mmCIF file of C-alpha atoms in Angstrom:
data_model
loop_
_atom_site.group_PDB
_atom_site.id
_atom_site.type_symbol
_atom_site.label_atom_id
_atom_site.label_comp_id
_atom_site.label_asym_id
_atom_site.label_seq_id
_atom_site.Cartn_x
_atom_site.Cartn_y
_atom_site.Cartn_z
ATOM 1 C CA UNK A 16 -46.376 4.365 -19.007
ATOM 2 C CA UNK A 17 -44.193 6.760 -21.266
ATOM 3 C CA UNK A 18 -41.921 4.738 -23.888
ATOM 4 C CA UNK A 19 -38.545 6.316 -23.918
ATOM 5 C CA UNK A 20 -35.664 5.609 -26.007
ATOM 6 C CA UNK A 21 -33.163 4.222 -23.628
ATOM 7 C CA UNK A 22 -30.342 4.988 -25.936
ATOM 8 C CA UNK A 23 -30.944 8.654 -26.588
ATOM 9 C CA UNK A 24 -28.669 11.024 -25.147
ATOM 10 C CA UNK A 25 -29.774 12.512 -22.026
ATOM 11 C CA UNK A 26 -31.864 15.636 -21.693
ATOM 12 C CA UNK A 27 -29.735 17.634 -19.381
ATOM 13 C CA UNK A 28 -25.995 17.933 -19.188
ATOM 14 C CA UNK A 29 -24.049 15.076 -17.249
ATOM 15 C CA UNK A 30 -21.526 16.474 -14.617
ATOM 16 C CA UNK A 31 -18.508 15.223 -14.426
ATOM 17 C CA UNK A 32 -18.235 13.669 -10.573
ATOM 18 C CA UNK A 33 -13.804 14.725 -10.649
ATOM 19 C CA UNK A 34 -12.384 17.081 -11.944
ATOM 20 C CA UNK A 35 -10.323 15.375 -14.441
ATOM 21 C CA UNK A 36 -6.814 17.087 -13.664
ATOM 22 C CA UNK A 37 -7.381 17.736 -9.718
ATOM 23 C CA UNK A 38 -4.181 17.711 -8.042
ATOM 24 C CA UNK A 39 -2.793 14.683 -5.798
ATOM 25 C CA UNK A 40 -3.173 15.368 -2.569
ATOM 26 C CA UNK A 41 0.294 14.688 -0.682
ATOM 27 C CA UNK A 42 -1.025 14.375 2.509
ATOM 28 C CA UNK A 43 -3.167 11.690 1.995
ATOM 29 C CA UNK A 44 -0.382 10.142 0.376
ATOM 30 C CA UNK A 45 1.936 10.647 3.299
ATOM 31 C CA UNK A 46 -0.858 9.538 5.891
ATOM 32 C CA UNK A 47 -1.312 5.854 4.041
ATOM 33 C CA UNK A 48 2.425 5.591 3.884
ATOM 34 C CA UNK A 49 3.009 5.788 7.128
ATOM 35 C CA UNK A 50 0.108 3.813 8.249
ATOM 36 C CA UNK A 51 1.780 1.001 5.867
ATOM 37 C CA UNK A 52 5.250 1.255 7.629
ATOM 38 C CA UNK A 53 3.537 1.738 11.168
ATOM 39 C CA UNK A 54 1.472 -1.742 10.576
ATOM 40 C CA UNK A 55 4.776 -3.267 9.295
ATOM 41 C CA UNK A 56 6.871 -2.150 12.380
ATOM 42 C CA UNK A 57 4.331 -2.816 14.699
ATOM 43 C CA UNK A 58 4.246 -6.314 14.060
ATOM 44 C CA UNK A 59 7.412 -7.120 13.589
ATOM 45 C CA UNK A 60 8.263 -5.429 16.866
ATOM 46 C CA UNK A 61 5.165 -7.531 18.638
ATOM 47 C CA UNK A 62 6.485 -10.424 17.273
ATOM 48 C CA UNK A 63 10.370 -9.687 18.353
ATOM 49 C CA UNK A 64 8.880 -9.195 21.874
ATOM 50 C CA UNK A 65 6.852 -12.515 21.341
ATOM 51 C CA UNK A 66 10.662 -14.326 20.242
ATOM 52 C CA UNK A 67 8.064 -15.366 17.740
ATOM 53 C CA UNK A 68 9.713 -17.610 15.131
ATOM 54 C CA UNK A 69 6.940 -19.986 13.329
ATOM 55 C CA UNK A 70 7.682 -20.507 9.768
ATOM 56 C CA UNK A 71 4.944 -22.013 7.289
ATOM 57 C CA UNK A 72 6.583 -23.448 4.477
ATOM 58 C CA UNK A 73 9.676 -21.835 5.040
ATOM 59 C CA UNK A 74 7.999 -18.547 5.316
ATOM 60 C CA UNK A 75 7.904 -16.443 9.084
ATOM 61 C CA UNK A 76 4.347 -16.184 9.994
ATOM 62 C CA UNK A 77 5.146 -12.574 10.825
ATOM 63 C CA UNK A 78 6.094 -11.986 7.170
ATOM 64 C CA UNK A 79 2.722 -13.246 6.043
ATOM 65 C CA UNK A 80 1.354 -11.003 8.361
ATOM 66 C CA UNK A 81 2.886 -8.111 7.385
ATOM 67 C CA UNK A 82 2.369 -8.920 3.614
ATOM 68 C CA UNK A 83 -1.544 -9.459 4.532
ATOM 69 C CA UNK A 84 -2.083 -6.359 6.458
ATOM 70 C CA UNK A 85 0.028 -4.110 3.806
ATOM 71 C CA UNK A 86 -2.387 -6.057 0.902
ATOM 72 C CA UNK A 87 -5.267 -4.777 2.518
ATOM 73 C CA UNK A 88 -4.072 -1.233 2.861
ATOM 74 C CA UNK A 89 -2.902 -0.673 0.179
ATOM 75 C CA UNK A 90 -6.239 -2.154 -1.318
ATOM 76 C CA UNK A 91 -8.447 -0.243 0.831
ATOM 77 C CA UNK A 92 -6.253 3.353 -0.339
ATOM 78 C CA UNK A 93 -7.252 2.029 -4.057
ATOM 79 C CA UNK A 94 -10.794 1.787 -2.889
ATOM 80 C CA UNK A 95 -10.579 5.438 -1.718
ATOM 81 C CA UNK A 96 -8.680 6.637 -4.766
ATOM 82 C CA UNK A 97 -10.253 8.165 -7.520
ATOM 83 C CA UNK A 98 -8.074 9.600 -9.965
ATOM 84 C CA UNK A 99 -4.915 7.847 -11.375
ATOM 85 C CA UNK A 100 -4.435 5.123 -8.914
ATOM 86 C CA UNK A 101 -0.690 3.175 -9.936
ATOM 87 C CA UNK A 102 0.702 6.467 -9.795
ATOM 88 C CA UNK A 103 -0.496 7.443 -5.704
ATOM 89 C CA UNK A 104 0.274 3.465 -5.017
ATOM 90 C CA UNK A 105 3.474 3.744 -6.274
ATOM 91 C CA UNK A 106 4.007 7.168 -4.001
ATOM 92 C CA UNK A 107 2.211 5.656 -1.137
ATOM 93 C CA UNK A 108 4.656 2.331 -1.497
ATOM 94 C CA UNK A 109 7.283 4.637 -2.281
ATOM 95 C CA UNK A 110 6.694 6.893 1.110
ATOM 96 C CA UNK A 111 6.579 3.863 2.969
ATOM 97 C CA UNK A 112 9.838 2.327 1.835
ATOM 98 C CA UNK A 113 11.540 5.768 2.709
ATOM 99 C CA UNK A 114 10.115 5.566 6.115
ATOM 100 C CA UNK A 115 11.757 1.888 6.862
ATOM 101 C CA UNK A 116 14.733 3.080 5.389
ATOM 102 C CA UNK A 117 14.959 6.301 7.699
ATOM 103 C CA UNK A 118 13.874 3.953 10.694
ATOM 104 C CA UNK A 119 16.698 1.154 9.748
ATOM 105 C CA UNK A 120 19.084 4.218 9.353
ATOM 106 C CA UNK A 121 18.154 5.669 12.719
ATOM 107 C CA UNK A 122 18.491 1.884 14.764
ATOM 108 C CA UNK A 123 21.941 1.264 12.714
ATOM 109 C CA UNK A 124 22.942 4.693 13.792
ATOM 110 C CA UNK A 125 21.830 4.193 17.601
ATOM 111 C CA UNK A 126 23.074 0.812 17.612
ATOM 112 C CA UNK A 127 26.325 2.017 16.460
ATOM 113 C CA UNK A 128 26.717 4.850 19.272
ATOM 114 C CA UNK A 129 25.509 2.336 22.007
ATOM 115 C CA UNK A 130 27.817 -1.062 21.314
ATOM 116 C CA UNK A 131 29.931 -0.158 18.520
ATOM 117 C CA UNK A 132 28.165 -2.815 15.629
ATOM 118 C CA UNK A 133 25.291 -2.023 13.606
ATOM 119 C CA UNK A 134 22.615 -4.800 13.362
ATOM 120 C CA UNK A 135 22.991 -5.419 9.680
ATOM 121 C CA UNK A 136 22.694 -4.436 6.058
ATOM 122 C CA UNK A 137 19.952 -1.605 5.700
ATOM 123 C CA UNK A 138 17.558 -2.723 2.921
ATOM 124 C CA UNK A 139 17.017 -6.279 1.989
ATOM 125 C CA UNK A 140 16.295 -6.702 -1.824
ATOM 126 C CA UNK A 141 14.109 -10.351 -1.154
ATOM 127 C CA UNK A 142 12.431 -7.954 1.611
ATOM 128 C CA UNK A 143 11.792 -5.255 -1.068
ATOM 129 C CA UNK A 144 11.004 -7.208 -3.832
ATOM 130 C CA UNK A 145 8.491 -9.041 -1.998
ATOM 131 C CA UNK A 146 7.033 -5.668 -0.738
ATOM 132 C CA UNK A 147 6.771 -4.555 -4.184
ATOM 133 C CA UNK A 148 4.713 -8.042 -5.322
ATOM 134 C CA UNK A 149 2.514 -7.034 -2.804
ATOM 135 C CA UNK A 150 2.215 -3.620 -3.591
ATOM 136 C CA UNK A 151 1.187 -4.701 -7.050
ATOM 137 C CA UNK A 152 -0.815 -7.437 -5.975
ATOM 138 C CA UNK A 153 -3.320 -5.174 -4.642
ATOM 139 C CA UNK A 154 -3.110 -3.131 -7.586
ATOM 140 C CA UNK A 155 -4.247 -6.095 -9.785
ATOM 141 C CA UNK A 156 -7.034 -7.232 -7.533
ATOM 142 C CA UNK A 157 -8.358 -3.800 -7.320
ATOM 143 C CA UNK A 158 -7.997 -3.564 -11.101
ATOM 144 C CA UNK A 159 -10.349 -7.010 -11.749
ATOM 145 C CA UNK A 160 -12.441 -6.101 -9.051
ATOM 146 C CA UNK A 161 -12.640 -1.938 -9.878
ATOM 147 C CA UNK A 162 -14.217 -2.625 -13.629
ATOM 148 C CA UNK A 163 -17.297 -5.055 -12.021
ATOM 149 C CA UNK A 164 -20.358 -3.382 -11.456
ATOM 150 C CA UNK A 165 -21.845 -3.827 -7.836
ATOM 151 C CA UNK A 166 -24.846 -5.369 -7.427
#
């Protein structure tokens, strides 16, 4: 049995596991943000085709599935992330929002060429700020569960 001091300094240099100023990687970024806005479309276009219009509490059960699904992306990229998470989030959410917007522009601009009236207004500020407590929802719960060690 050998009696160590388990507060002395290690004997051999500790590596650092990243590189401290390692460069975001854009493509990663631009992969998650349009798996966020591919979710998002996907089931609000299921649920269009389903003429699905439950509300819970005054709230579309499509919306809460949206909101769910982008939580746990947007989670799971934080998981993944290793280096300075809010700012990637805030790309990723970022990337996504620019897809919807380009996808709303695109259906306003078809819809316009086929019958003349566009479908409505192209970004909804409830819509986005909602998206955005989301967003940062995940951020928090990865914060309070990020600094607990696993067992």
């Amino acid at each position: 049995m050998t009696h160590q001091d388990p507060y002395a300094p290690p004997g051999a240099a500790v590596a650092e596991l990243v590189n401290p100023e390692a460069p975001i990687r854009w493509g990663r970024i631009l992969t998650w943000g349009a798996l966020v806005f591919a979710v998002t479309a996907a089931v609000y276009i299921v649920s269009g085709f389903l003429n699905s219009s439950h509300k819970i509490y005054g709230i579309g059960v499509d919306d809460m599935i949206v909101s769910a699904a982008s939580f746990i992306l947007y989670f799971s990229f934080l998981r993944t992330t290793l280096k300075r998470q809010f700012l990637q989030l805030a790309a990723v959410f970022l990337t996504s929002f620019l897809f919807g917007l380009a996808f709303s522009v695109a259906v306003n601009l078809l819809l316009m060429a086929m019958v003349d009236q566009p479908f409505g207004g192209l970004v909804s500020f409830a819509n986005l700020t909602w998206s955005v407590a989301v967003c940062l929802l995940a951020y928090a719960a990865w914060y309070a569960l990020a600094r607990k060690p696993v067992a």
